[in-house]
Amino acid sequence: LVVQSLTRRWLCAQRLKSAQLIALWCQGAYQGARVRNKVAFQYYCATRIQAAFRGFFAVLAFMGSLRKIILVQSIWRMKRHRKTHITWRLQKQTEIKVILTQSIVRRWIAKKSYRQRRESKAALMIQKNFRRHSAMLKVLVTVLDVIQCQAV
């Protein structure tokens, strides 16, 4: 009886150890799974946070480069506008100079033709007066000749 009691006690102790080991293994597996799930969740959260920060920093970098691009475009457009404005202004000044030159030439031609007309009128007047004067002289000479002839 004592041996049976000792054997049963030893078997109970072995079963208890075995049950404790199984319980420890189950607890370890459960807590390991819980920790793994918690770590996996933390990794997931960390990944989402990193993605959000990377996206934010990418937007900041994009906005910075966009500002630089807009600045370069603005400078380029301003330079192009100034260049076209200067070209337009030079063309306008050239047109004004051409118009002024044309008006000066036209005025000179008008003055020249007016002067020529006046000179030709003056020459005609001189010729007319000279012919009248010479005709009057002839008439006077003829009258004087007639008077002399009658006086003789």
Coordinates of C-alpha atoms in Angstrom, one line a residue:
L1 CA 0.0 0.0 0.0
V2 CA 2.7 2.4 0.8
V3 CA 4.3 1.6 -2.6
Q4 CA 1.0 2.2 -4.4
S5 CA 0.6 5.4 -2.5
L6 CA 4.1 6.5 -3.4
T7 CA 3.7 5.4 -7.0
R8 CA 0.4 7.3 -7.2
R9 CA 1.9 10.3 -5.6
W10 CA 4.9 10.2 -8.0
L11 CA 2.5 9.7 -11.0
C12 CA 0.4 12.7 -9.8
A13 CA 3.5 14.8 -9.3
Q14 CA 4.6 13.9 -12.9
R15 CA 1.2 14.6 -14.3
L16 CA 1.2 17.9 -12.4
K17 CA 4.6 18.8 -13.8
S18 CA 3.4 17.8 -17.2
A19 CA 0.2 19.8 -16.8
Q20 CA 2.2 22.8 -15.5
L21 CA 4.6 22.5 -18.5
I22 CA 1.6 22.3 -20.8
A23 CA 0.0 25.3 -19.1
L24 CA 3.3 27.2 -19.3
W25 CA 3.6 26.3 -22.9
C26 CA 0.0 27.4 -23.6
Q27 CA 0.5 30.7 -21.6
G28 CA 3.8 31.3 -23.5
A29 CA 2.1 30.6 -26.9
Y30 CA -0.8 32.9 -26.0
Q31 CA 1.3 35.7 -24.7
G32 CA 3.7 35.3 -27.6
A33 CA 0.8 35.5 -30.0
R34 CA -0.5 38.5 -28.1
V35 CA 2.9 40.2 -28.2
R36 CA 3.4 39.3 -31.8
N37 CA 0.0 40.8 -32.6
K38 CA 0.8 43.9 -30.6
V39 CA 4.2 44.2 -32.3
A40 CA 2.6 43.7 -35.7
F41 CA 0.0 46.4 -34.8
Q42 CA 2.8 48.7 -33.7
Y43 CA 4.7 48.0 -36.9
Y44 CA 1.5 48.7 -38.9
C45 CA 1.0 51.9 -37.0
A46 CA 4.7 52.9 -37.4
T47 CA 4.4 52.2 -41.1
R48 CA 1.3 54.3 -41.4
I49 CA 2.9 57.2 -39.4
Q50 CA 6.1 57.0 -41.6
A51 CA 4.0 57.0 -44.7
A52 CA 2.1 60.0 -43.5
F53 CA 5.3 61.9 -42.7
R54 CA 6.9 60.8 -46.0
G55 CA 3.8 62.0 -47.8
F56 CA 3.9 65.3 -45.9
F57 CA 7.6 65.8 -46.6
A58 CA 7.0 64.9 -50.3
V59 CA 4.3 67.5 -50.5
L60 CA 6.5 70.1 -48.8
A61 CA 9.3 69.3 -51.2
F62 CA 6.9 69.4 -54.2
M63 CA 5.6 72.8 -53.0
G64 CA 9.1 74.1 -52.6
S65 CA 10.1 73.0 -56.1
L66 CA 6.7 74.3 -57.4
R67 CA 7.5 77.7 -55.9
K68 CA 10.9 77.6 -57.6
I69 CA 9.4 76.6 -60.9
I70 CA 6.8 79.3 -60.7
L71 CA 9.5 81.8 -59.9
V72 CA 11.6 80.7 -62.8
Q73 CA 8.5 80.9 -65.1
S74 CA 7.7 84.3 -63.8
I75 CA 11.2 85.6 -64.4
W76 CA 11.2 84.1 -67.9
R77 CA 7.9 85.6 -68.8
M78 CA 8.9 89.0 -67.4
K79 CA 12.1 88.9 -69.4
R80 CA 10.3 87.8 -72.6
H81 CA 7.6 90.6 -72.0
R82 CA 10.4 93.2 -71.5
K83 CA 12.1 92.0 -74.7
T84 CA 9.0 92.1 -76.7
H85 CA 8.1 95.5 -75.2
I86 CA 11.5 96.8 -76.1
T87 CA 11.3 95.4 -79.6
W88 CA 7.8 96.8 -80.0
R89 CA 8.9 100.2 -78.6
L90 CA 11.9 100.2 -81.0
Q91 CA 9.6 99.3 -83.9
K92 CA 7.2 102.1 -82.8
Q93 CA 10.1 104.6 -82.6
T94 CA 11.3 103.4 -86.1
E95 CA 7.8 103.9 -87.5
I96 CA 7.7 107.4 -85.9
K97 CA 11.1 108.2 -87.4
V98 CA 10.0 107.0 -90.8
I99 CA 6.8 109.0 -90.6
L100 CA 8.7 112.1 -89.6
T101 CA 11.2 111.6 -92.4
Q102 CA 8.4 111.1 -94.9
S103 CA 6.6 114.3 -93.7
I104 CA 9.9 116.2 -93.9
V105 CA 10.5 115.0 -97.5
R106 CA 6.9 115.7 -98.5
R107 CA 7.2 119.2 -97.0
W108 CA 10.5 119.8 -98.9
I109 CA 8.9 118.5 -102.1
A110 CA 5.9 120.8 -101.6
K111 CA 8.2 123.8 -100.9
K112 CA 10.3 123.0 -103.9
S113 CA 7.3 122.8 -106.2
Y114 CA 5.8 125.9 -104.7
R115 CA 9.1 127.7 -105.1
Q116 CA 9.3 126.5 -108.7
R117 CA 5.8 127.7 -109.4
R118 CA 6.5 131.1 -107.9
E119 CA 9.7 131.3 -109.9
S120 CA 8.0 130.3 -113.1
K121 CA 5.2 132.9 -112.3
A122 CA 7.9 135.5 -111.6
A123 CA 9.7 134.6 -114.8
L124 CA 6.4 134.9 -116.7
M125 CA 5.6 138.2 -115.0
I126 CA 9.1 139.5 -115.9
Q127 CA 8.7 138.3 -119.5
K128 CA 5.2 139.8 -119.7
N129 CA 6.3 143.1 -118.3
F130 CA 9.4 143.1 -120.5
R131 CA 7.4 142.4 -123.6
R132 CA 4.9 145.1 -122.6
H133 CA 7.7 147.5 -122.0
S134 CA 9.4 146.6 -125.3
A135 CA 6.1 146.9 -127.1
M136 CA 5.5 150.3 -125.5
L137 CA 8.9 151.4 -126.5
K138 CA 8.2 150.2 -130.1
V139 CA 5.0 152.1 -130.0
L140 CA 6.7 155.2 -128.6
V141 CA 9.4 154.9 -131.2
T142 CA 6.8 154.5 -133.9
V143 CA 4.8 157.4 -132.5
L144 CA 7.9 159.5 -132.4
D145 CA 8.8 158.5 -135.9
V146 CA 5.3 159.4 -137.0
I147 CA 5.5 162.7 -135.2
Q148 CA 8.9 163.5 -136.8
C149 CA 7.6 162.5 -140.2
Q150 CA 4.6 164.8 -139.8
A151 CA 6.8 167.5 -138.6
V152 CA 8.9 167.4 -141.7

